[in-house]
Amino acid sequence: MDLPRIFTIRESSHRIHNPLTPAKLAALGQALHLAPGTRALDLASGSGEMLCTWARDHGISGTGVDVSTVFTSQARARATELGVDGQVDFIHADASGYVADDPVDLVACVGATWIADGVAGTAELLRRSLRPGGLILIGEPYWRRTPPDQEAVEACHAASETDFKLLPELIEQFGDLGYDVVEMMLADQDSWDRYRAAQWLNLRRWLDRNPDDELAAEVRAELTTEPARYARYGREYLGWGVFALMSR
C-alpha cells in the first residue's frame, strides 16, 4: 500500500503537494481563526505541512493519514523539526474510509477527493468524523474557463470535461450537498508555477542520478513534454482551491 514511485519522485522536494504556496497556506489558517486546542483530522495529509505549521502557529492538534510511506515519514520528521510532535501524529494508511474514533473540530481532504470517488463522496466521508458545527476543508481543481477540446482536457490530467466544474458550479455543488462555503483560498498562476516548475527540477535531478532506473524513460518523457503542455493548457484552464464548509 503506497503511492506510485513516479509521484514521490516528481514531488520529492515539495512540502505542500498542491498549488498553495506556504504564504497562502498560512493565510488560510489565519482566515479560519483557528483556536488553540482545535482538533483536526487530515485525510491524504501528504508531508504534513498543514497540520505541522498550524500546530506551531495556532496551537491545534491532530492526526494525518496518508498512503505514502515516503510522505508519512517526511511528515513525522517535519513535526519533530517544528517541535509539534507532541501535538500531531501521522498514520500510514489508506485514507479512503478512515473515520476518527471521536469527532473532531476540523476535518480536511486537500487535493485528494479521489479517496471517496469525488467531491460528494469525500464530503460525506469527512462529515462522519466531524463534530456538530465543525469545519470541513476540501481542496479541489476547477476549470478557470471551459477547455476547448479533449486535448486540453487530458493535458489538465482529466479524462473528461465533466471531471471538473467551473468555479461557480463547484461552489453551487457544495450548496447542493447541504454546506455553506464560509472561506476559500485559491491558487493563482504564480502558485501553480511554483508547484509545477519545482516538479521539473525534481525530475531532472532524479534522472541525472538514476539514468539506468526502470522509470528513467517515463521520467524523461514527462520532463520533455510536460513543461510546454502545462504552459499551453494547465496554466490557462485549470484552477485549484481549498474551500471551507459548514453544514447548514
XYZ file of N, CA and C in Angstrom:
744
model
N 0.854 -1.190 0.000
C 0.000 0.000 0.000
C 0.886 1.235 0.000
N 0.958 1.895 -1.158
C 1.816 3.075 -1.267
C 1.461 3.820 -2.539
N 1.978 5.035 -2.668
C 1.834 5.782 -3.909
C 2.816 5.257 -4.946
N 2.501 5.397 -6.237
C 3.481 5.049 -7.271
C 4.764 5.864 -7.098
N 5.893 5.250 -7.419
C 7.182 5.913 -7.251
C 7.254 7.226 -8.018
N 6.650 7.275 -9.212
C 6.766 8.471 -10.031
C 6.224 9.694 -9.298
N 5.201 9.500 -8.476
C 4.627 10.633 -7.759
C 5.608 11.170 -6.722
N 6.237 10.282 -5.970
C 7.166 10.749 -4.946
C 8.453 11.298 -5.564
N 8.831 10.807 -6.742
C 9.969 11.398 -7.453
C 9.618 12.818 -7.893
N 8.451 12.956 -8.485
C 8.008 14.248 -9.027
C 7.926 15.307 -7.934
N 7.540 14.918 -6.736
C 7.301 15.897 -5.671
C 8.281 15.717 -4.498
N 9.463 15.248 -4.803
C 10.421 14.903 -3.751
C 10.873 16.100 -2.927
N 10.857 17.299 -3.494
C 11.291 18.481 -2.734
C 10.109 19.258 -2.147
N 8.897 18.819 -2.421
C 7.709 19.564 -2.005
C 7.357 19.284 -0.547
N 7.047 20.322 0.183
C 6.408 20.154 1.483
C 4.885 20.221 1.361
N 4.416 20.929 0.343
C 2.981 21.069 0.094
C 2.698 20.428 -1.261
N 1.863 19.409 -1.283
C 1.642 18.639 -2.504
C 0.408 19.126 -3.257
N 0.339 20.414 -3.406
C -0.722 21.056 -4.175
C -0.260 22.486 -4.460
N -0.993 23.222 -5.315
C -0.503 24.552 -5.709
C -0.828 25.687 -4.741
N -0.821 25.424 -3.444
C -0.825 26.505 -2.459
C 0.611 26.793 -2.052
N 0.989 28.047 -2.055
C 2.295 28.436 -1.545
C 2.270 28.417 -0.016
N 3.430 28.387 0.636
C 3.435 28.486 2.101
C 2.689 29.715 2.608
N 2.805 30.838 1.905
C 2.104 32.050 2.338
C 0.597 31.876 2.261
N 0.103 31.236 1.210
C -1.334 31.013 1.087
C -1.827 30.005 2.120
N -1.035 28.987 2.408
C -1.416 28.028 3.437
C -1.502 28.718 4.793
N -0.538 29.575 5.084
C -0.569 30.317 6.345
C -1.756 31.270 6.385
N -2.035 31.939 5.262
C -3.165 32.863 5.211
C -4.489 32.138 5.428
N -4.597 30.918 4.914
C -5.813 30.135 5.129
C -5.991 29.819 6.610
N -4.921 29.410 7.272
C -5.011 29.136 8.705
C -5.449 30.358 9.488
N -4.922 31.517 9.117
C -5.310 32.752 9.793
C -6.770 33.092 9.513
N -7.206 32.891 8.273
C -8.570 33.246 7.894
C -9.610 32.388 8.611
N -9.223 31.175 8.985
C -10.162 30.282 9.658
C -10.274 30.576 11.162
N -9.423 31.452 11.672
C -9.458 31.839 13.088
C -9.406 30.595 13.993
N -8.402 29.779 13.762
C -8.280 28.527 14.492
C -7.933 28.798 15.954
N -8.710 28.235 16.836
C -8.483 28.427 18.270
C -7.483 27.401 18.775
N -6.633 27.770 19.736
C -5.752 26.778 20.365
C -6.573 25.603 20.885
N -6.046 24.412 20.654
C -6.758 23.221 21.090
C -7.697 22.636 20.058
N -7.869 23.327 18.915
C -8.674 22.768 17.824
C -8.132 21.393 17.447
N -9.020 20.423 17.345
C -8.622 19.066 16.966
C -8.937 18.837 15.494
N -7.959 18.307 14.746
C -8.091 18.175 13.300
C -7.785 16.757 12.847
N -8.401 16.384 11.740
C -8.086 15.154 11.025
C -7.849 15.532 9.580
N -6.702 15.130 9.029
C -6.341 15.453 7.658
C -6.173 14.153 6.884
N -7.086 13.878 5.967
C -7.022 12.666 5.147
C -6.249 12.953 3.866
N -5.318 12.046 3.532
C -4.353 12.270 2.452
C -3.490 13.473 2.807
N -2.837 13.373 3.950
C -2.134 14.506 4.564
C -0.763 14.784 3.958
N -0.287 13.945 3.051
C 0.984 14.204 2.395
C 2.130 14.320 3.370
N 2.953 15.333 3.189
C 4.115 15.549 4.049
C 3.790 16.360 5.294
N 2.521 16.554 5.568
C 2.090 17.065 6.866
C 2.249 18.538 7.110
N 2.485 19.325 6.047
C 2.807 20.733 6.268
C 1.632 21.498 6.875
N 0.425 21.194 6.465
C -0.716 21.925 7.010
C -0.857 21.674 8.500
N -0.907 20.432 8.916
C -1.058 20.128 10.343
C 0.120 20.653 11.152
N 1.329 20.462 10.647
C 2.514 20.848 11.420
C 2.613 22.362 11.603
N 2.410 23.121 10.515
C 2.550 24.570 10.650
C 1.381 25.171 11.415
N 0.185 24.632 11.258
C -0.949 25.150 12.025
C -0.848 24.757 13.488
N -0.239 23.623 13.790
C 0.021 23.274 15.195
C 0.999 24.270 15.806
N 2.018 24.627 15.054
C 3.005 25.601 15.537
C 2.403 26.995 15.676
N 1.646 27.422 14.664
C 1.185 28.808 14.610
C -0.108 29.055 15.374
N -0.943 28.021 15.524
C -2.270 28.221 16.120
C -2.566 27.313 17.301
N -1.640 26.399 17.597
C -1.838 25.542 18.759
C -2.867 24.442 18.569
N -3.102 24.040 17.296
C -4.044 22.955 17.078
C -3.355 21.619 17.324
N -4.133 20.556 17.386
C -3.598 19.201 17.459
C -4.316 18.367 16.417
N -3.778 17.199 16.100
C -4.495 16.403 15.119
C -3.717 15.227 14.588
N -4.358 14.540 13.643
C -3.836 13.329 13.032
C -3.903 13.456 11.522
N -2.845 13.022 10.864
C -2.824 12.944 9.413
C -2.753 11.490 8.977
N -3.426 11.171 7.896
C -3.462 9.816 7.357
C -3.077 9.875 5.888
N -2.076 9.082 5.494
C -1.652 9.105 4.101
C -1.136 7.734 3.685
N -1.353 7.395 2.419
C -0.980 6.097 1.900
C 0.509 6.009 1.557
N 1.194 7.151 1.472
C 2.602 7.165 1.076
C 3.519 6.974 2.281
N 4.372 5.962 2.219
C 5.357 5.774 3.288
C 6.372 6.910 3.283
N 6.745 7.377 2.086
C 7.722 8.463 1.982
C 7.172 9.730 2.617
N 5.959 10.116 2.249
C 5.392 11.356 2.758
C 5.063 11.262 4.246
N 4.611 10.117 4.691
C 4.334 9.956 6.118
C 5.609 10.124 6.933
N 6.703 9.554 6.455
C 7.990 9.717 7.135
C 8.412 11.181 7.154
N 8.223 11.872 6.033
C 8.570 13.287 5.972
C 7.701 14.104 6.931
N 6.431 13.752 7.046
C 5.533 14.478 7.949
C 5.972 14.321 9.400
N 6.346 13.120 9.779
C 6.806 12.899 11.153
C 8.089 13.685 11.425
N 8.981 13.711 10.439
C 10.217 14.472 10.603
C 9.931 15.969 10.703
N 8.959 16.447 9.925
C 8.604 17.867 9.961
C 8.013 18.234 11.320
N 7.192 17.352 11.878
C 6.624 17.606 13.202
C 7.727 17.729 14.249
N 8.718 16.875 14.159
C 9.843 16.948 15.085
C 10.633 18.232 14.877
N 10.867 18.577 13.608
C 11.627 19.797 13.279
C 10.955 21.038 13.853
N 9.626 21.089 13.797
C 8.897 22.267 14.263
C 8.525 22.174 15.739
N 8.891 21.089 16.387
C 8.621 20.951 17.811
C 7.165 20.715 18.148
N 6.423 20.092 17.215
C 4.988 19.852 17.459
C 4.652 18.361 17.439
N 5.664 17.511 17.575
C 5.405 16.074 17.516
C 4.554 15.601 18.693
N 4.423 16.402 19.729
C 3.505 16.067 20.811
C 2.076 16.483 20.530
N 1.869 17.259 19.460
C 0.528 17.755 19.116
C -0.087 17.025 17.925
N 0.751 16.564 17.013
C 0.242 15.923 15.798
C 0.912 14.572 15.617
N 0.175 13.661 15.003
C 0.752 12.371 14.662
C 0.304 11.992 13.260
N 1.059 11.100 12.627
C 0.813 10.742 11.240
C 0.781 9.224 11.101
N -0.257 8.758 10.429
C -0.519 7.337 10.280
C -0.360 6.954 8.817
N 0.418 5.887 8.567
C 0.492 5.355 7.203
C -0.674 4.399 7.016
N -1.661 4.822 6.211
C -2.856 4.017 5.991
C -3.601 4.570 4.781
N -4.514 3.777 4.271
C -5.395 4.215 3.200
C -6.448 5.142 3.796
N -6.471 6.386 3.337
C -7.386 7.367 3.918
C -8.834 7.136 3.503
N -9.059 6.410 2.423
C -10.437 6.172 1.986
C -11.141 5.304 3.024
N -12.244 5.817 3.543
C -12.978 5.096 4.566
C -12.515 5.356 5.981
N -11.468 6.175 6.167
C -10.955 6.420 7.516
C -11.879 7.393 8.252
N -12.281 7.001 9.454
C -13.152 7.824 10.291
C -12.535 7.927 11.679
N -12.512 9.123 12.243
C -11.933 9.339 13.571
C -12.732 8.595 14.635
N -12.036 8.128 15.663
C -12.708 7.458 16.776
C -13.643 8.413 17.514
N -13.198 9.662 17.648
C -14.005 10.689 18.306
C -14.135 11.882 17.362
N -15.290 12.529 17.319
C -15.487 13.665 16.411
C -14.463 14.776 16.662
N -14.039 15.420 15.568
C -13.034 16.472 15.642
C -13.647 17.796 15.203
N -12.886 18.884 15.420
C -13.366 20.228 15.108
C -13.185 20.595 13.640
N -12.172 20.015 13.018
C -11.836 20.333 11.637
C -11.392 19.047 10.956
N -11.965 18.777 9.797
C -11.563 17.582 9.043
C -11.323 18.000 7.603
N -10.248 17.483 7.009
C -9.779 18.000 5.723
C -9.412 16.870 4.773
N -9.629 17.146 3.503
C -9.038 16.377 2.411
C -8.664 17.393 1.345
N -7.407 17.726 1.292
C -6.945 18.852 0.473
C -6.222 18.313 -0.762
N -7.017 18.151 -1.831
C -6.421 17.751 -3.099
C -6.449 16.272 -3.393
N -7.316 15.513 -2.735
C -7.334 14.063 -2.962
C -8.744 13.502 -2.861
N -9.703 14.159 -3.496
C -11.083 13.687 -3.371
C -11.308 12.351 -4.070
N -10.299 11.864 -4.767
C -10.385 10.508 -5.319
C -10.507 9.455 -4.225
N -10.159 9.795 -2.969
C -10.230 8.786 -1.902
C -11.660 8.326 -1.654
N -12.641 9.133 -2.080
C -14.042 8.755 -1.889
C -14.847 9.035 -3.155
N -14.189 8.858 -4.297
C -14.865 8.952 -5.600
C -15.445 10.327 -5.885
N -14.756 11.381 -5.462
C -15.166 12.715 -5.843
C -15.614 13.583 -4.687
N -16.087 14.770 -5.019
C -16.431 15.770 -4.014
C -17.548 15.276 -3.101
N -18.614 14.757 -3.674
C -19.764 14.360 -2.862
C -19.395 13.244 -1.891
N -18.712 12.229 -2.379
C -18.320 11.130 -1.509
C -17.333 11.555 -0.444
N -16.423 12.471 -0.816
C -15.435 12.943 0.161
C -16.091 13.791 1.234
N -17.018 14.659 0.839
C -17.730 15.459 1.840
C -18.456 14.563 2.836
N -19.063 13.497 2.349
C -19.767 12.577 3.239
C -18.794 11.830 4.148
N -17.663 11.400 3.608
C -16.653 10.732 4.432
C -16.152 11.674 5.519
N -15.849 12.902 5.186
C -15.338 13.853 6.166
C -16.391 14.160 7.235
N -17.630 14.262 6.816
C -18.711 14.569 7.756
C -18.783 13.544 8.872
N -18.422 12.308 8.601
C -18.528 11.233 9.597
C -17.537 11.398 10.747
N -16.521 12.238 10.557
C -15.537 12.484 11.620
C -15.716 13.831 12.291
N -16.730 14.597 11.902
C -16.847 15.992 12.304
C -17.867 16.178 13.426
N -17.508 16.993 14.399
C -18.468 17.361 15.442
C -19.468 18.352 14.883
N -20.654 18.468 15.458
C -21.613 19.470 15.008
C -21.019 20.876 15.080
N -21.180 21.642 14.017
C -20.650 22.996 13.977
C -19.208 23.102 13.555
N -18.575 21.971 13.227
C -17.173 21.991 12.836
C -16.973 22.375 11.379
N -15.704 22.431 10.984
C -15.310 22.862 9.645
C -14.822 21.687 8.811
N -15.231 21.666 7.550
C -14.690 20.751 6.550
C -13.835 21.559 5.584
N -12.660 21.045 5.236
C -11.824 21.640 4.199
C -11.688 20.652 3.054
N -12.019 21.086 1.864
C -11.849 20.274 0.666
C -11.030 21.066 -0.341
N -9.944 20.472 -0.819
C -9.154 21.052 -1.896
C -9.508 20.365 -3.198
N -9.790 21.138 -4.240
C -10.322 20.548 -5.466
C -9.973 21.407 -6.683
N -9.628 20.770 -7.820
C -9.452 21.529 -9.061
C -10.785 22.030 -9.592
N -10.703 23.043 -10.431
C -11.874 23.527 -11.161
C -11.376 24.126 -12.475
N -12.277 24.274 -13.417
C -11.905 24.921 -14.680
C -11.910 26.432 -14.511
N -10.808 27.069 -14.824
C -10.783 28.530 -14.871
C -11.645 29.023 -16.024
N -11.604 28.310 -17.117
C -12.525 28.516 -18.234
C -12.669 27.180 -18.957
N -13.722 27.031 -19.695
C -14.023 25.742 -20.314
C -12.942 25.367 -21.320
N -12.351 24.178 -21.207
C -11.315 23.777 -22.164
C -11.902 23.620 -23.566
N -11.127 23.945 -24.596
C -11.684 23.974 -25.949
C -11.851 22.608 -26.596
N -11.091 21.606 -26.127
C -11.145 20.306 -26.786
C -10.604 19.235 -25.841
N -10.672 17.985 -26.293
C -10.253 16.863 -25.458
C -8.755 16.882 -25.188
N -7.976 17.397 -26.129
C -6.535 17.504 -25.899
C -6.249 18.389 -24.696
N -6.943 19.502 -24.591
C -6.759 20.395 -23.452
C -7.224 19.739 -22.159
N -8.326 19.005 -22.220
C -8.833 18.296 -21.043
C -7.778 17.325 -20.525
N -7.233 16.501 -21.410
C -6.267 15.487 -20.996
C -4.951 16.112 -20.556
N -4.589 17.243 -21.135
C -3.380 17.943 -20.710
C -3.510 18.470 -19.286
N -4.747 18.644 -18.826
C -5.011 19.076 -17.447
C -5.261 17.881 -16.531
N -4.877 16.690 -17.008
C -4.948 15.457 -16.210
C -6.386 15.099 -15.836
N -7.301 15.353 -16.760
C -8.684 14.926 -16.622
C -9.014 13.998 -17.778
N -9.945 13.086 -17.546
C -10.387 12.195 -18.613
C -11.510 12.818 -19.427
N -12.307 13.659 -18.771
C -13.463 14.274 -19.404
C -13.634 15.679 -18.860
N -14.245 16.547 -19.668
C -14.540 17.893 -19.203
C -15.396 17.869 -17.937
N -16.228 16.853 -17.791
C -17.120 16.759 -16.633
C -16.399 16.362 -15.346
N -15.110 16.006 -15.434
C -14.360 15.661 -14.215
C -14.256 16.852 -13.274
N -14.183 18.055 -13.822
C -14.101 19.274 -13.027
C -15.245 20.198 -13.413
N -15.507 21.167 -12.541
C -16.547 22.161 -12.782
C -15.916 23.546 -12.864
N -16.642 24.485 -13.450
C -16.267 25.882 -13.315
C -16.442 26.301 -11.851
N -15.706 27.319 -11.420
C -15.709 27.697 -10.007
C -17.117 27.970 -9.461
N -17.962 28.740 -10.130
C -19.304 28.952 -9.569
C -20.089 27.652 -9.432
N -19.904 26.741 -10.385
C -20.620 25.468 -10.328
C -20.108 24.594 -9.189
N -18.808 24.645 -8.926
C -18.264 23.885 -7.806
C -18.819 24.411 -6.488
N -18.879 25.719 -6.337
C -19.443 26.309 -5.124
C -20.920 25.951 -4.987
N -21.639 25.953 -6.104
C -23.042 25.540 -6.066
C -23.184 24.072 -5.686
N -22.235 23.242 -6.115
C -22.285 21.837 -5.727
C -22.189 21.674 -4.217
N -21.297 22.421 -3.591
C -21.208 22.353 -2.126
C -22.550 22.722 -1.496
N -23.215 23.745 -2.033
C -24.519 24.124 -1.522
C -25.548 23.027 -1.707
N -25.526 22.384 -2.881
C -26.458 21.295 -3.142
C -26.252 20.124 -2.191
N -25.029 19.974 -1.692
C -24.721 18.902 -0.737
C -25.096 19.278 0.694
N -25.550 20.531 0.895
C -26.010 20.942 2.213
C -24.995 21.719 3.027
N -24.036 22.357 2.337
C -22.982 23.080 3.052
C -22.941 24.541 2.623
N -22.624 25.414 3.562
C -22.263 26.793 3.266
C -20.765 26.864 3.030
N -20.363 27.564 1.975
C -18.947 27.871 1.779
C -18.636 29.104 2.617
N -17.770 28.959 3.623
C -17.525 30.045 4.568
C -16.134 30.662 4.409
N -15.300 30.071 3.578
C -13.973 30.631 3.293
C -13.417 29.866 2.106
N -12.520 30.491 1.371
C -11.805 29.777 0.319
C -10.450 30.430 0.097
N -9.503 29.608 -0.329
C -8.173 30.086 -0.696
C -7.839 29.480 -2.045
N -7.684 30.331 -3.057
C -7.479 29.871 -4.424
C -6.025 30.027 -4.834
N -5.521 29.017 -5.528
C -4.209 29.140 -6.149
C -4.300 30.147 -7.289
N -3.248 30.926 -7.492
C -3.166 31.778 -8.670
C -2.125 31.190 -9.617
N -1.898 31.855 -10.735
C -0.978 31.283 -11.714
C 0.442 31.179 -11.170
N 0.857 32.124 -10.339
C 2.186 32.025 -9.749
C 2.271 30.837 -8.792
N 1.211 30.593 -8.029
C 1.183 29.418 -7.154
C 1.348 28.142 -7.964
N 0.609 28.069 -9.075
C 0.735 26.913 -9.953
C 2.150 26.792 -10.502
N 2.743 27.897 -10.918
C 4.105 27.858 -11.458
C 5.088 27.297 -10.440
N 4.958 27.761 -9.197
C 5.879 27.295 -8.169
C 5.714 25.795 -7.917
N 4.485 25.338 -7.951
C 4.211 23.921 -7.719
C 4.698 23.061 -8.882
N 4.315 23.434 -10.099
C 4.619 22.585 -11.243
C 6.082 22.680 -11.663
N 6.636 23.891 -11.688
C 8.022 24.024 -12.137
C 8.983 23.310 -11.206
N 8.681 23.295 -9.914
C 9.530 22.554 -8.978
C 9.539 21.065 -9.291
N 8.446 20.557 -9.849
C 8.405 19.148 -10.243
C 9.437 18.868 -11.332
N 9.594 19.788 -12.260
C 10.514 19.548 -13.370
C 11.957 19.469 -12.890
N 12.310 20.319 -11.936
C 13.665 20.249 -11.390
C 13.860 18.942 -10.630
N 12.856 18.527 -9.881
C 12.945 17.239 -9.182
C 13.148 16.098 -10.160
N 12.393 16.101 -11.262
C 12.518 15.042 -12.260
C 13.903 15.035 -12.891
N 14.406 16.214 -13.232
C 15.707 16.278 -13.899
C 16.823 15.817 -12.966
N 16.789 16.257 -11.724
C 17.851 15.850 -10.803
C 17.796 14.360 -10.518
N 16.583 13.815 -10.399
C 16.461 12.370 -10.204
C 16.998 11.627 -11.424
N 16.663 12.106 -12.609
C 17.101 11.450 -13.842
C 18.618 11.474 -13.968
N 19.242 12.575 -13.599
C 20.706 12.649 -13.652
C 21.350 11.644 -12.704
N 20.693 11.394 -11.587
C 21.242 10.448 -10.606
C 20.911 8.996 -10.924
N 19.852 8.791 -11.718
C 19.347 7.428 -11.920
C 19.087 7.142 -13.400
N 20.080 7.307 -14.260
C 19.827 7.156 -15.704
C 19.439 5.748 -16.121
N 19.780 4.753 -15.312
C 19.506 3.365 -15.690
C 18.331 2.766 -14.932
N 17.631 3.577 -14.157
C 16.471 3.081 -13.410
C 15.352 2.676 -14.377
N 14.528 1.728 -13.942
C 13.433 1.262 -14.794
C 12.423 2.367 -15.119
N 12.384 3.426 -14.319
C 11.468 4.539 -14.569
C 12.104 5.660 -15.387
N 13.368 5.498 -15.772
C 14.079 6.601 -16.417
C 13.392 7.046 -17.704
N 12.920 6.126 -18.507
C 12.276 6.503 -19.770
C 10.981 7.272 -19.517
N 10.213 6.848 -18.515
C 8.977 7.546 -18.180
C 9.259 8.951 -17.665
N 10.277 9.082 -16.836
C 10.642 10.395 -16.304
C 11.132 11.302 -17.425
N 11.966 10.756 -18.324
C 12.468 11.553 -19.449
C 11.318 12.033 -20.332
N 10.354 11.155 -20.609
C 9.221 11.543 -21.456
C 8.410 12.654 -20.805
N 8.177 12.551 -19.504
C 7.404 13.581 -18.813
C 8.147 14.907 -18.809
N 9.429 14.869 -18.538
C 10.209 16.104 -18.484
C 10.300 16.764 -19.857
N 10.276 15.974 -20.912
C 10.364 16.506 -22.269
C 9.083 17.219 -22.689
N 7.942 16.677 -22.301
C 6.670 17.186 -22.823
C 5.884 18.061 -21.850
N 6.033 17.841 -20.543
C 5.105 18.443 -19.596
C 5.244 19.949 -19.445
N 6.440 20.531 -19.461
C 6.513 21.994 -19.311
C 5.704 22.753 -20.369
N 5.820 22.367 -21.621
C 5.066 23.065 -22.669
C 3.573 22.769 -22.562
N 3.205 21.521 -22.223
C 1.786 21.190 -22.041
C 1.169 22.017 -20.919
N 1.917 22.160 -19.846
C 1.429 22.978 -18.738
C 1.251 24.427 -19.170
N 2.259 24.980 -19.853
C 2.186 26.380 -20.272
C 1.042 26.614 -21.260
N 0.792 25.641 -22.117
C -0.251 25.802 -23.135
C -1.650 25.576 -22.578
N -1.782 24.626 -21.656
C -3.113 24.222 -21.219
C -3.344 24.406 -19.716
N -2.568 23.709 -18.897
C -2.841 23.713 -17.461
C -2.852 25.099 -16.858
N -1.889 25.902 -17.245
C -1.775 27.242 -16.671
C -2.957 28.127 -17.050
N -3.560 27.848 -18.190
C -4.635 28.686 -18.703
C -6.021 28.209 -18.284
N -6.189 26.893 -18.138
C -7.538 26.358 -17.969
C -7.830 25.792 -16.587
N -6.799 25.402 -15.836
C -7.055 24.671 -14.600
C -6.826 25.559 -13.382
N -7.828 25.657 -12.538
C -7.711 26.320 -11.246
C -7.697 25.303 -10.125
N -7.479 25.800 -8.925
C -7.450 24.908 -7.758
C -7.680 25.755 -6.512
N -8.412 25.195 -5.572
C -8.656 25.943 -4.347
C -8.992 25.037 -3.176
N -8.894 25.605 -1.989
C -9.353 24.948 -0.752
C -10.602 25.690 -0.303
N -11.641 24.937 -0.009
C -12.935 25.504 0.349
C -13.315 25.040 1.745
N -13.635 25.991 2.603
C -14.070 25.696 3.969
C -15.590 25.641 3.988
N -16.122 24.561 4.534
C -17.559 24.302 4.518
C -18.086 24.096 5.925
N -19.316 24.550 6.148
C -20.050 24.255 7.366
C -21.439 23.748 6.999
N -21.861 22.714 7.692
C -23.180 22.134 7.408
C -24.291 23.122 7.699
N -25.274 23.156 6.848
C -26.426 24.041 7.049
C -27.350 23.481 8.117
